[in-house]
């Protein structure tokens, strides 16, 4: 079984230090590469979908969270306030109130809605040290977050578009949702009291799931305190479920913060806030990717994408040239030199690298490479430029597999060298 904590250390992706503290992992260079690639994918997908990126501070006055409702409903998970002068400052438990402030920073017209604000930002949870570990139970979280401010009649379309983004991301990541959940309030005082609001928001989200044609289950007691959610669930190998992605409809915070826009008739109207996250936190998403793929990430996420293996010293020249060309195409590339061992040993050492380019005397003479794929497939020698172009195209397309399907179908016809 792939435990992300064990693999994370073995593959030098992340680690922790008791002096930094429990639940506060740091990212090592290879882990940072994976995370950076994921962040880039998200920012680019969001930009193309009409989101605007912002940055907001990870601290704020306690008052902000009193108004948002976090202090009343979520205080047990928040860090105690820090006194500074006459003020009380807290680490934020979520980004929502900050984005509400950005919305409110100037007058808004119906013409600029839906307004989609996105941020990959830090939030903090006061977890007890006994339950902390790896990347899944942490005290500092980097969230792939966004808030869409829009009129009620745009909510369903915005939530549907967010669901499409989630499903596209899962295809690129090679991740399979185990279930879609409609998270509803349960008994207790955890939820804001407004039965009509809940009914309307639940109806909207249910219609989004139904029009997407995905089967879903209802889960009482799993809603946010301010509104219901669609949660996309993933499972680890032991079958333990966790929510990775979420779409939430919120009538509460816009009212709490007095948000409004000016409608076509000049009257002030209240927007709805749609909270959504495509992959949740960087920590949980990458923990899941490590476990699902056993460290063999989709090529676009792999810390090293291509290893070049000259068979002997004589091919070091062409190997160096290929390395330069690959780096010029933006590939993360390394040369595994002959002194590191036999070709077999070097191939085993590079078992998680999606593409291995072997250059022997005949390939060097012909300007070719013999590509080996991580899954053991061997392709015919081909011109080096052609091989790099194919690899770069698959990576640019965020293809979850290592090669195109038609190549896979030709597998039986490829010579086994
Ligand atoms: Zn939010």
mmCIF file of C-alpha atoms and ligand atoms in Angstrom:
data_model
loop_
_atom_site.group_PDB
_atom_site.id
_atom_site.type_symbol
_atom_site.label_atom_id
_atom_site.label_comp_id
_atom_site.label_asym_id
_atom_site.label_seq_id
_atom_site.Cartn_x
_atom_site.Cartn_y
_atom_site.Cartn_z
ATOM 1 C CA UNK A 1 0.000 0.000 0.000
ATOM 2 C CA UNK A 2 1.210 3.462 -0.877
ATOM 3 C CA UNK A 3 1.351 5.559 2.263
ATOM 4 C CA UNK A 4 2.029 9.129 1.150
ATOM 5 C CA UNK A 5 3.980 9.839 4.348
ATOM 6 C CA UNK A 6 6.420 7.003 3.677
ATOM 7 C CA UNK A 7 6.690 7.696 -0.075
ATOM 8 C CA UNK A 8 6.943 11.427 0.518
ATOM 9 C CA UNK A 9 10.097 10.839 2.518
ATOM 10 C CA UNK A 10 11.541 8.136 0.235
ATOM 11 C CA UNK A 11 11.042 10.285 -2.867
ATOM 12 C CA UNK A 12 12.220 13.480 -1.110
ATOM 13 C CA UNK A 13 8.960 15.323 -1.741
ATOM 14 C CA UNK A 14 8.263 16.765 1.724
ATOM 15 C CA UNK A 15 9.192 16.288 5.351
ATOM 16 C CA UNK A 16 8.623 17.680 8.803
ATOM 17 C CA UNK A 17 10.852 18.752 11.665
ATOM 18 C CA UNK A 18 9.828 18.651 15.312
ATOM 19 C CA UNK A 19 11.424 22.051 15.773
ATOM 20 C CA UNK A 20 9.117 23.580 13.140
ATOM 21 C CA UNK A 21 6.228 21.688 14.671
ATOM 22 C CA UNK A 22 3.691 18.962 14.048
ATOM 23 C CA UNK A 23 1.343 19.477 11.126
ATOM 24 C CA UNK A 24 3.667 22.009 9.494
ATOM 25 C CA UNK A 25 5.388 20.103 6.656
ATOM 26 C CA UNK A 26 7.897 21.739 4.349
ATOM 27 C CA UNK A 27 8.254 20.962 0.643
ATOM 28 C CA UNK A 28 11.557 19.678 -0.709
ATOM 29 C CA UNK A 29 12.671 20.649 -4.242
ATOM 30 C CA UNK A 30 11.039 17.671 -6.029
ATOM 31 C CA UNK A 31 7.798 18.099 -4.079
ATOM 32 C CA UNK A 32 7.863 21.808 -4.829
ATOM 33 C CA UNK A 33 8.143 21.014 -8.566
ATOM 34 C CA UNK A 34 5.016 18.841 -8.416
ATOM 35 C CA UNK A 35 3.117 21.456 -6.451
ATOM 36 C CA UNK A 36 4.241 24.257 -8.735
ATOM 37 C CA UNK A 37 3.073 22.320 -11.819
ATOM 38 C CA UNK A 38 -0.314 21.730 -10.188
ATOM 39 C CA UNK A 39 -0.620 25.408 -9.238
ATOM 40 C CA UNK A 40 0.248 26.482 -12.777
ATOM 41 C CA UNK A 41 -2.388 24.134 -14.194
ATOM 42 C CA UNK A 42 -5.022 25.571 -11.844
ATOM 43 C CA UNK A 43 -4.143 29.217 -12.498
ATOM 44 C CA UNK A 44 -4.193 28.668 -16.216
ATOM 45 C CA UNK A 45 -7.519 26.750 -16.151
ATOM 46 C CA UNK A 46 -9.042 29.465 -13.974
ATOM 47 C CA UNK A 47 -7.803 32.309 -16.170
ATOM 48 C CA UNK A 48 -9.265 30.627 -19.238
ATOM 49 C CA UNK A 49 -12.571 30.193 -17.402
ATOM 50 C CA UNK A 50 -12.807 33.912 -16.637
ATOM 51 C CA UNK A 51 -11.490 33.959 -13.072
ATOM 52 C CA UNK A 52 -9.378 36.864 -11.837
ATOM 53 C CA UNK A 53 -6.593 36.104 -9.378
ATOM 54 C CA UNK A 54 -6.066 38.089 -6.199
ATOM 55 C CA UNK A 55 -3.864 37.912 -3.108
ATOM 56 C CA UNK A 56 -5.149 38.622 0.365
ATOM 57 C CA UNK A 57 -3.489 38.524 3.806
ATOM 58 C CA UNK A 58 -3.512 35.393 5.968
ATOM 59 C CA UNK A 59 -4.292 37.463 9.078
ATOM 60 C CA UNK A 60 -7.181 39.728 9.905
ATOM 61 C CA UNK A 61 -8.949 41.386 12.810
ATOM 62 C CA UNK A 62 -11.179 39.070 14.823
ATOM 63 C CA UNK A 63 -14.114 41.326 13.926
ATOM 64 C CA UNK A 64 -13.979 40.175 10.307
ATOM 65 C CA UNK A 65 -14.713 36.598 11.369
ATOM 66 C CA UNK A 66 -17.370 37.707 13.835
ATOM 67 C CA UNK A 67 -19.261 39.242 10.911
ATOM 68 C CA UNK A 68 -18.629 36.293 8.566
ATOM 69 C CA UNK A 69 -19.997 33.894 11.178
ATOM 70 C CA UNK A 70 -16.744 31.937 11.561
ATOM 71 C CA UNK A 71 -16.205 33.116 15.121
ATOM 72 C CA UNK A 72 -19.639 31.883 16.211
ATOM 73 C CA UNK A 73 -19.705 28.644 14.215
ATOM 74 C CA UNK A 74 -16.096 27.632 13.673
ATOM 75 C CA UNK A 75 -14.138 29.086 16.604
ATOM 76 C CA UNK A 76 -13.007 25.678 17.954
ATOM 77 C CA UNK A 77 -10.948 25.150 14.801
ATOM 78 C CA UNK A 78 -9.400 28.629 14.864
ATOM 79 C CA UNK A 79 -6.159 29.801 16.474
ATOM 80 C CA UNK A 80 -6.533 32.019 19.522
ATOM 81 C CA UNK A 81 -6.368 35.747 18.771
ATOM 82 C CA UNK A 82 -3.066 37.619 19.096
ATOM 83 C CA UNK A 83 -3.278 40.897 20.973
ATOM 84 C CA UNK A 84 -1.525 43.722 19.215
ATOM 85 C CA UNK A 85 -2.012 47.231 20.561
ATOM 86 C CA UNK A 86 -5.737 47.521 21.112
ATOM 87 C CA UNK A 87 -6.564 44.982 18.414
ATOM 88 C CA UNK A 88 -7.101 41.253 18.256
ATOM 89 C CA UNK A 89 -5.616 39.621 15.162
ATOM 90 C CA UNK A 90 -6.323 36.023 14.115
ATOM 91 C CA UNK A 91 -4.935 33.640 11.519
ATOM 92 C CA UNK A 92 -7.638 33.150 8.957
ATOM 93 C CA UNK A 93 -9.704 29.956 8.950
ATOM 94 C CA UNK A 94 -10.850 30.604 5.365
ATOM 95 C CA UNK A 95 -10.438 33.051 2.482
ATOM 96 C CA UNK A 96 -14.126 33.852 2.010
ATOM 97 C CA UNK A 97 -14.372 36.993 4.163
ATOM 98 C CA UNK A 98 -11.319 38.505 2.457
ATOM 99 C CA UNK A 99 -12.812 37.982 -0.969
ATOM 100 C CA UNK A 100 -16.080 39.497 0.241
ATOM 101 C CA UNK A 101 -14.049 42.576 1.245
ATOM 102 C CA UNK A 102 -12.442 42.725 -2.200
ATOM 103 C CA UNK A 103 -15.905 42.553 -3.777
ATOM 104 C CA UNK A 104 -17.071 45.348 -1.478
ATOM 105 C CA UNK A 105 -14.012 47.514 -2.154
ATOM 106 C CA UNK A 106 -15.989 49.462 -4.760
ATOM 107 C CA UNK A 107 -19.458 49.707 -6.234
ATOM 108 C CA UNK A 108 -20.471 46.820 -8.489
ATOM 109 C CA UNK A 109 -22.821 46.830 -11.452
ATOM 110 C CA UNK A 110 -24.790 43.859 -12.784
ATOM 111 C CA UNK A 111 -22.665 44.246 -15.930
ATOM 112 C CA UNK A 112 -19.526 42.953 -14.165
ATOM 113 C CA UNK A 113 -21.239 39.839 -12.798
ATOM 114 C CA UNK A 114 -20.467 37.032 -12.484
ATOM 115 C CA UNK A 115 -17.313 38.286 -10.743
ATOM 116 C CA UNK A 116 -14.995 35.337 -10.153
ATOM 117 C CA UNK A 117 -12.151 35.913 -7.673
ATOM 118 C CA UNK A 118 -9.560 33.149 -7.271
ATOM 119 C CA UNK A 119 -6.608 32.743 -4.938
ATOM 120 C CA UNK A 120 -4.194 30.005 -3.961
ATOM 121 C CA UNK A 121 -3.898 31.140 -0.390
ATOM 122 C CA UNK A 122 -3.009 30.082 3.116
ATOM 123 C CA UNK A 123 -5.539 29.235 5.800
ATOM 124 C CA UNK A 124 -4.991 27.777 9.243
ATOM 125 C CA UNK A 125 -6.664 25.145 11.358
ATOM 126 C CA UNK A 126 -5.949 24.621 15.042
ATOM 127 C CA UNK A 127 -5.763 20.808 14.921
ATOM 128 C CA UNK A 128 -4.588 19.032 18.062
ATOM 129 C CA UNK A 129 -1.094 17.584 17.732
ATOM 130 C CA UNK A 130 -2.277 14.009 18.380
ATOM 131 C CA UNK A 131 -4.103 13.792 15.030
ATOM 132 C CA UNK A 132 -1.475 15.455 12.847
ATOM 133 C CA UNK A 133 0.546 13.689 10.186
ATOM 134 C CA UNK A 134 1.814 13.756 6.625
ATOM 135 C CA UNK A 135 0.077 16.166 4.291
ATOM 136 C CA UNK A 136 -3.502 15.231 5.177
ATOM 137 C CA UNK A 137 -3.743 16.477 8.772
ATOM 138 C CA UNK A 138 -1.978 19.810 8.823
ATOM 139 C CA UNK A 139 -2.226 23.120 10.624
ATOM 140 C CA UNK A 140 -1.290 25.314 7.649
ATOM 141 C CA UNK A 141 -3.214 24.758 4.427
ATOM 142 C CA UNK A 142 -2.739 26.210 0.941
ATOM 143 C CA UNK A 143 -6.183 26.254 -0.598
ATOM 144 C CA UNK A 144 -7.094 26.386 -4.284
ATOM 145 C CA UNK A 145 -10.026 28.697 -3.620
ATOM 146 C CA UNK A 146 -12.419 30.933 -5.516
ATOM 147 C CA UNK A 147 -15.606 32.884 -4.915
ATOM 148 C CA UNK A 148 -18.078 33.748 -7.608
ATOM 149 C CA UNK A 149 -20.347 36.710 -6.897
ATOM 150 C CA UNK A 150 -23.431 36.625 -9.104
ATOM 151 C CA UNK A 151 -27.205 37.087 -9.262
ATOM 152 C CA UNK A 152 -29.351 34.122 -8.282
ATOM 153 C CA UNK A 153 -30.199 33.285 -11.898
ATOM 154 C CA UNK A 154 -26.496 32.756 -12.739
ATOM 155 C CA UNK A 155 -25.744 30.406 -9.826
ATOM 156 C CA UNK A 156 -26.659 27.115 -11.543
ATOM 157 C CA UNK A 157 -24.559 27.890 -14.649
ATOM 158 C CA UNK A 158 -21.575 28.954 -12.524
ATOM 159 C CA UNK A 159 -21.801 25.861 -10.324
ATOM 160 C CA UNK A 160 -22.104 23.634 -13.422
ATOM 161 C CA UNK A 161 -19.055 25.245 -14.992
ATOM 162 C CA UNK A 162 -17.123 24.656 -11.752
ATOM 163 C CA UNK A 163 -18.174 20.995 -11.801
ATOM 164 C CA UNK A 164 -16.885 20.717 -15.389
ATOM 165 C CA UNK A 165 -13.537 22.187 -14.290
ATOM 166 C CA UNK A 166 -13.338 19.633 -11.481
ATOM 167 C CA UNK A 167 -13.995 16.748 -13.852
ATOM 168 C CA UNK A 168 -11.422 18.014 -16.372
ATOM 169 C CA UNK A 169 -8.832 18.339 -13.589
ATOM 170 C CA UNK A 170 -9.466 14.764 -12.444
ATOM 171 C CA UNK A 171 -8.884 13.502 -16.002
ATOM 172 C CA UNK A 172 -5.574 15.388 -16.185
ATOM 173 C CA UNK A 173 -4.522 14.187 -12.736
ATOM 174 C CA UNK A 174 -5.501 10.573 -13.384
ATOM 175 C CA UNK A 175 -7.746 10.712 -10.309
ATOM 176 C CA UNK A 176 -11.115 8.984 -10.011
ATOM 177 C CA UNK A 177 -13.921 10.363 -7.849
ATOM 178 C CA UNK A 178 -15.540 7.613 -5.759
ATOM 179 C CA UNK A 179 -18.741 9.579 -5.211
ATOM 180 C CA UNK A 180 -20.468 12.927 -5.488
ATOM 181 C CA UNK A 181 -22.072 14.114 -2.311
ATOM 182 C CA UNK A 182 -24.763 16.680 -1.654
ATOM 183 C CA UNK A 183 -23.800 17.859 1.822
ATOM 184 C CA UNK A 184 -26.744 19.015 3.910
ATOM 185 C CA UNK A 185 -27.089 20.495 7.391
ATOM 186 C CA UNK A 186 -27.693 18.184 10.331
ATOM 187 C CA UNK A 187 -29.044 18.635 13.815
ATOM 188 C CA UNK A 188 -27.306 21.040 16.188
ATOM 189 C CA UNK A 189 -26.402 24.704 16.281
ATOM 190 C CA UNK A 190 -23.537 24.498 13.824
ATOM 191 C CA UNK A 191 -25.633 25.944 10.995
ATOM 192 C CA UNK A 192 -27.129 29.367 10.422
ATOM 193 C CA UNK A 193 -30.864 29.426 11.043
ATOM 194 C CA UNK A 194 -32.792 30.178 7.842
ATOM 195 C CA UNK A 195 -34.861 27.216 6.540
ATOM 196 C CA UNK A 196 -35.954 28.983 3.336
ATOM 197 C CA UNK A 197 -32.387 29.867 2.414
ATOM 198 C CA UNK A 198 -31.246 26.268 2.903
ATOM 199 C CA UNK A 199 -34.085 24.876 0.845
ATOM 200 C CA UNK A 200 -33.365 27.177 -2.086
ATOM 201 C CA UNK A 201 -29.599 26.558 -2.036
ATOM 202 C CA UNK A 202 -30.027 22.770 -1.772
ATOM 203 C CA UNK A 203 -32.470 22.809 -4.709
ATOM 204 C CA UNK A 204 -29.942 24.675 -6.867
ATOM 205 C CA UNK A 205 -27.083 22.281 -6.143
ATOM 206 C CA UNK A 206 -29.267 19.210 -6.642
ATOM 207 C CA UNK A 207 -30.278 20.541 -10.071
ATOM 208 C CA UNK A 208 -26.610 21.027 -10.989
ATOM 209 C CA UNK A 209 -25.793 17.396 -10.106
ATOM 210 C CA UNK A 210 -28.845 16.118 -11.936
ATOM 211 C CA UNK A 211 -28.154 18.058 -15.128
ATOM 212 C CA UNK A 212 -24.540 16.801 -15.062
ATOM 213 C CA UNK A 213 -25.964 13.279 -14.930
ATOM 214 C CA UNK A 214 -23.797 12.169 -12.023
ATOM 215 C CA UNK A 215 -25.255 9.904 -9.347
ATOM 216 C CA UNK A 216 -24.922 11.409 -5.875
ATOM 217 C CA UNK A 217 -25.709 10.689 -2.280
ATOM 218 C CA UNK A 218 -27.046 13.064 0.333
ATOM 219 C CA UNK A 219 -24.979 13.508 3.500
ATOM 220 C CA UNK A 220 -26.655 15.138 6.487
ATOM 221 C CA UNK A 221 -24.381 17.058 8.819
ATOM 222 C CA UNK A 222 -21.665 17.696 6.195
ATOM 223 C CA UNK A 223 -22.741 21.187 5.000
ATOM 224 C CA UNK A 224 -20.747 24.355 5.683
ATOM 225 C CA UNK A 225 -22.280 26.441 8.453
ATOM 226 C CA UNK A 226 -23.443 29.019 5.882
ATOM 227 C CA UNK A 227 -24.805 26.725 3.164
ATOM 228 C CA UNK A 228 -25.001 23.326 1.453
ATOM 229 C CA UNK A 229 -22.206 21.884 -0.707
ATOM 230 C CA UNK A 230 -21.471 19.544 -3.540
ATOM 231 C CA UNK A 231 -18.437 17.538 -2.397
ATOM 232 C CA UNK A 232 -16.437 15.340 -4.724
ATOM 233 C CA UNK A 233 -15.065 12.396 -2.766
ATOM 234 C CA UNK A 234 -11.882 10.457 -3.394
ATOM 235 C CA UNK A 235 -10.681 7.353 -1.543
ATOM 236 C CA UNK A 236 -7.267 6.018 -0.591
ATOM 237 C CA UNK A 237 -6.309 2.373 -1.088
ATOM 238 C CA UNK A 238 -7.774 1.431 2.283
ATOM 239 C CA UNK A 239 -11.086 2.878 1.072
ATOM 240 C CA UNK A 240 -11.004 5.859 3.435
ATOM 241 C CA UNK A 241 -12.946 8.707 1.815
ATOM 242 C CA UNK A 242 -12.049 12.376 1.822
ATOM 243 C CA UNK A 243 -13.548 15.430 0.112
ATOM 244 C CA UNK A 244 -11.184 16.809 -2.490
ATOM 245 C CA UNK A 245 -13.345 19.303 -4.367
ATOM 246 C CA UNK A 246 -16.294 21.425 -3.338
ATOM 247 C CA UNK A 247 -18.952 23.777 -4.705
ATOM 248 C CA UNK A 248 -21.025 25.730 -2.190
ATOM 249 C CA UNK A 249 -23.958 28.101 -2.496
ATOM 250 C CA UNK A 250 -24.039 30.863 0.097
ATOM 251 C CA UNK A 251 -26.759 33.460 0.689
ATOM 252 C CA UNK A 252 -25.516 34.152 4.195
ATOM 253 C CA UNK A 253 -22.157 35.921 3.901
ATOM 254 C CA UNK A 254 -23.323 38.375 1.211
ATOM 255 C CA UNK A 255 -26.045 39.483 3.649
ATOM 256 C CA UNK A 256 -23.650 39.586 6.623
ATOM 257 C CA UNK A 257 -21.247 41.842 4.738
ATOM 258 C CA UNK A 258 -23.985 43.920 3.106
ATOM 259 C CA UNK A 259 -22.772 43.090 -0.407
ATOM 260 C CA UNK A 260 -24.758 44.501 -3.293
ATOM 261 C CA UNK A 261 -24.690 45.333 -6.973
ATOM 262 C CA UNK A 262 -26.667 47.866 -8.937
ATOM 263 C CA UNK A 263 -29.212 46.142 -11.172
ATOM 264 C CA UNK A 264 -30.382 47.256 -14.654
ATOM 265 C CA UNK A 265 -33.177 49.271 -12.999
ATOM 266 C CA UNK A 266 -30.726 51.136 -10.780
ATOM 267 C CA UNK A 267 -31.877 49.291 -7.643
ATOM 268 C CA UNK A 268 -29.444 47.653 -5.212
ATOM 269 C CA UNK A 269 -29.558 43.879 -5.201
ATOM 270 C CA UNK A 270 -27.846 41.193 -3.144
ATOM 271 C CA UNK A 271 -25.443 38.838 -4.996
ATOM 272 C CA UNK A 272 -25.084 35.151 -4.144
ATOM 273 C CA UNK A 273 -21.615 33.828 -3.273
ATOM 274 C CA UNK A 274 -20.571 30.518 -4.846
ATOM 275 C CA UNK A 275 -17.523 29.088 -3.045
ATOM 276 C CA UNK A 276 -15.628 26.493 -5.043
ATOM 277 C CA UNK A 277 -12.363 24.571 -5.005
ATOM 278 C CA UNK A 278 -11.239 22.407 -7.920
ATOM 279 C CA UNK A 279 -8.701 20.235 -6.072
ATOM 280 C CA UNK A 280 -8.995 21.457 -2.487
ATOM 281 C CA UNK A 281 -5.748 22.082 -0.668
ATOM 282 C CA UNK A 282 -2.337 21.542 -2.233
ATOM 283 C CA UNK A 283 -1.490 19.314 0.725
ATOM 284 C CA UNK A 284 -4.416 16.916 0.412
ATOM 285 C CA UNK A 285 -4.377 16.900 -3.398
ATOM 286 C CA UNK A 286 -0.691 15.962 -3.582
ATOM 287 C CA UNK A 287 -1.009 13.400 -0.774
ATOM 288 C CA UNK A 288 -3.732 11.762 -2.840
ATOM 289 C CA UNK A 289 -1.694 11.938 -6.058
ATOM 290 C CA UNK A 290 1.299 10.329 -4.324
ATOM 291 C CA UNK A 291 -0.887 7.464 -3.091
ATOM 292 C CA UNK A 292 -2.893 6.940 -6.289
ATOM 293 C CA UNK A 293 0.162 6.912 -8.536
ATOM 294 C CA UNK A 294 2.695 5.445 -6.108
ATOM 295 C CA UNK A 295 4.968 8.374 -6.978
ATOM 296 C CA UNK A 296 4.671 7.770 -10.745
ATOM 297 C CA UNK A 297 2.947 11.090 -11.409
ATOM 298 C CA UNK A 298 1.329 12.010 -14.742
ATOM 299 C CA UNK A 299 4.192 13.301 -16.956
ATOM 300 C CA UNK A 300 3.180 16.967 -16.644
ATOM 301 C CA UNK A 301 3.549 16.704 -12.824
ATOM 302 C CA UNK A 302 6.664 14.506 -12.680
ATOM 303 C CA UNK A 303 9.677 16.108 -10.924
ATOM 304 C CA UNK A 304 11.887 14.698 -13.725
ATOM 305 C CA UNK A 305 10.124 14.065 -17.036
ATOM 306 C CA UNK A 306 12.917 12.702 -19.209
ATOM 307 C CA UNK A 307 16.106 10.828 -18.384
ATOM 308 C CA UNK A 308 18.681 10.483 -21.149
ATOM 309 C CA UNK A 309 20.862 7.386 -20.963
ATOM 310 C CA UNK A 310 23.946 7.236 -23.139
ATOM 311 C CA UNK A 311 24.917 3.548 -23.343
ATOM 312 C CA UNK A 312 28.636 4.385 -23.060
ATOM 313 C CA UNK A 313 31.000 7.358 -22.773
ATOM 314 C CA UNK A 314 31.022 7.572 -26.573
ATOM 315 C CA UNK A 315 27.419 8.841 -26.619
ATOM 316 C CA UNK A 316 27.885 11.568 -23.998
ATOM 317 C CA UNK A 317 28.097 14.235 -26.708
ATOM 318 C CA UNK A 318 24.739 13.482 -28.371
ATOM 319 C CA UNK A 319 23.205 12.965 -24.876
ATOM 320 C CA UNK A 320 24.295 16.464 -23.854
ATOM 321 C CA UNK A 321 22.871 17.946 -27.046
ATOM 322 C CA UNK A 322 19.547 16.198 -26.492
ATOM 323 C CA UNK A 323 19.476 17.452 -22.917
ATOM 324 C CA UNK A 324 19.866 21.028 -24.126
ATOM 325 C CA UNK A 325 17.143 20.641 -26.722
ATOM 326 C CA UNK A 326 14.778 19.103 -24.161
ATOM 327 C CA UNK A 327 15.468 21.852 -21.621
ATOM 328 C CA UNK A 328 14.865 24.398 -24.376
ATOM 329 C CA UNK A 329 11.410 22.901 -24.857
ATOM 330 C CA UNK A 330 10.733 23.360 -21.157
ATOM 331 C CA UNK A 331 11.104 19.694 -20.202
ATOM 332 C CA UNK A 332 12.557 18.713 -16.825
ATOM 333 C CA UNK A 333 15.442 16.565 -17.995
ATOM 334 C CA UNK A 334 18.495 14.766 -16.588
ATOM 335 C CA UNK A 335 21.351 12.759 -18.090
ATOM 336 C CA UNK A 336 22.094 9.464 -16.323
ATOM 337 C CA UNK A 337 25.769 8.925 -17.117
ATOM 338 C CA UNK A 338 27.347 5.510 -17.785
ATOM 339 C CA UNK A 339 29.444 5.651 -14.595
ATOM 340 C CA UNK A 340 26.196 5.374 -12.609
ATOM 341 C CA UNK A 341 25.962 1.720 -13.574
ATOM 342 C CA UNK A 342 24.722 -0.674 -16.206
ATOM 343 C CA UNK A 343 21.883 0.417 -18.474
ATOM 344 C CA UNK A 344 19.571 -1.958 -16.594
ATOM 345 C CA UNK A 345 20.527 -0.448 -13.243
ATOM 346 C CA UNK A 346 20.039 3.091 -14.552
ATOM 347 C CA UNK A 347 16.628 2.177 -15.991
ATOM 348 C CA UNK A 348 15.596 0.732 -12.615
ATOM 349 C CA UNK A 349 16.810 3.864 -10.832
ATOM 350 C CA UNK A 350 14.662 5.975 -13.192
ATOM 351 C CA UNK A 351 11.570 3.762 -12.810
ATOM 352 C CA UNK A 352 9.316 6.697 -11.853
ATOM 353 C CA UNK A 353 10.480 8.946 -14.717
ATOM 354 C CA UNK A 354 7.880 8.795 -17.508
ATOM 355 C CA UNK A 355 10.316 8.935 -20.446
ATOM 356 C CA UNK A 356 13.762 7.370 -20.787
ATOM 357 C CA UNK A 357 15.768 8.089 -23.917
ATOM 358 C CA UNK A 358 18.463 5.502 -24.615
ATOM 359 C CA UNK A 359 21.264 6.498 -26.984
ATOM 360 C CA UNK A 360 23.559 3.722 -28.201
ATOM 361 C CA UNK A 361 26.117 3.833 -31.045
ATOM 362 C CA UNK A 362 23.544 3.287 -33.819
ATOM 363 C CA UNK A 363 21.117 5.916 -32.445
ATOM 364 C CA UNK A 364 23.994 8.383 -32.012
ATOM 365 C CA UNK A 365 25.101 7.851 -35.603
ATOM 366 C CA UNK A 366 21.576 8.351 -36.935
ATOM 367 C CA UNK A 367 20.584 11.296 -34.670
ATOM 368 C CA UNK A 368 17.934 9.101 -33.094
ATOM 369 C CA UNK A 369 16.797 7.983 -29.656
ATOM 370 C CA UNK A 370 15.161 4.754 -28.502
ATOM 371 C CA UNK A 371 12.387 5.757 -26.104
ATOM 372 C CA UNK A 372 11.409 3.580 -23.177
ATOM 373 C CA UNK A 373 8.267 4.450 -21.297
ATOM 374 C CA UNK A 374 7.922 4.136 -17.539
ATOM 375 C CA UNK A 375 5.451 1.278 -17.910
ATOM 376 C CA UNK A 376 8.065 -0.839 -19.694
ATOM 377 C CA UNK A 377 6.986 -0.200 -23.284
ATOM 378 C CA UNK A 378 9.790 0.314 -25.797
ATOM 379 C CA UNK A 379 9.257 2.387 -28.910
ATOM 380 C CA UNK A 380 11.142 2.178 -32.217
ATOM 381 C CA UNK A 381 14.168 4.455 -32.491
ATOM 382 C CA UNK A 382 13.046 7.792 -33.915
ATOM 383 C CA UNK A 383 14.623 11.155 -34.728
ATOM 384 C CA UNK A 384 15.483 12.955 -31.476
ATOM 385 C CA UNK A 385 13.526 16.093 -32.460
ATOM 386 C CA UNK A 386 10.429 14.037 -33.209
ATOM 387 C CA UNK A 387 10.635 12.249 -29.836
ATOM 388 C CA UNK A 388 10.941 15.543 -27.952
ATOM 389 C CA UNK A 389 8.059 17.107 -29.885
ATOM 390 C CA UNK A 390 5.759 14.186 -29.049
ATOM 391 C CA UNK A 391 6.681 14.275 -25.354
ATOM 392 C CA UNK A 392 6.294 18.050 -25.127
ATOM 393 C CA UNK A 393 2.880 17.889 -26.818
ATOM 394 C CA UNK A 394 1.606 15.286 -24.326
ATOM 395 C CA UNK A 395 2.870 17.355 -21.410
ATOM 396 C CA UNK A 396 1.406 20.613 -22.748
ATOM 397 C CA UNK A 397 -1.957 18.864 -23.152
ATOM 398 C CA UNK A 398 -1.819 17.680 -19.486
ATOM 399 C CA UNK A 399 -2.286 14.123 -20.678
ATOM 400 C CA UNK A 400 -2.549 11.805 -17.660
ATOM 401 C CA UNK A 401 -0.976 8.834 -19.473
ATOM 402 C CA UNK A 402 2.587 8.525 -20.776
ATOM 403 C CA UNK A 403 1.760 7.998 -24.459
ATOM 404 C CA UNK A 404 -1.099 8.390 -26.906
ATOM 405 C CA UNK A 405 -3.636 5.616 -27.201
ATOM 406 C CA UNK A 406 -2.877 4.860 -30.845
ATOM 407 C CA UNK A 407 0.706 4.157 -29.929
ATOM 408 C CA UNK A 408 -0.517 1.774 -27.276
ATOM 409 C CA UNK A 409 -2.559 -0.056 -29.897
ATOM 410 C CA UNK A 410 0.556 -0.472 -32.029
ATOM 411 C CA UNK A 411 2.323 -2.026 -29.077
ATOM 412 C CA UNK A 412 1.964 -5.551 -30.428
ATOM 413 C CA UNK A 413 3.706 -4.539 -33.643
ATOM 414 C CA UNK A 414 6.691 -2.890 -31.982
ATOM 415 C CA UNK A 415 9.886 -4.887 -31.984
ATOM 416 C CA UNK A 416 11.125 -5.881 -28.537
ATOM 417 C CA UNK A 417 14.818 -5.124 -28.394
HETATM 418 ZN ZN1 LIG B 1 -15.242 30.381 0.690
#
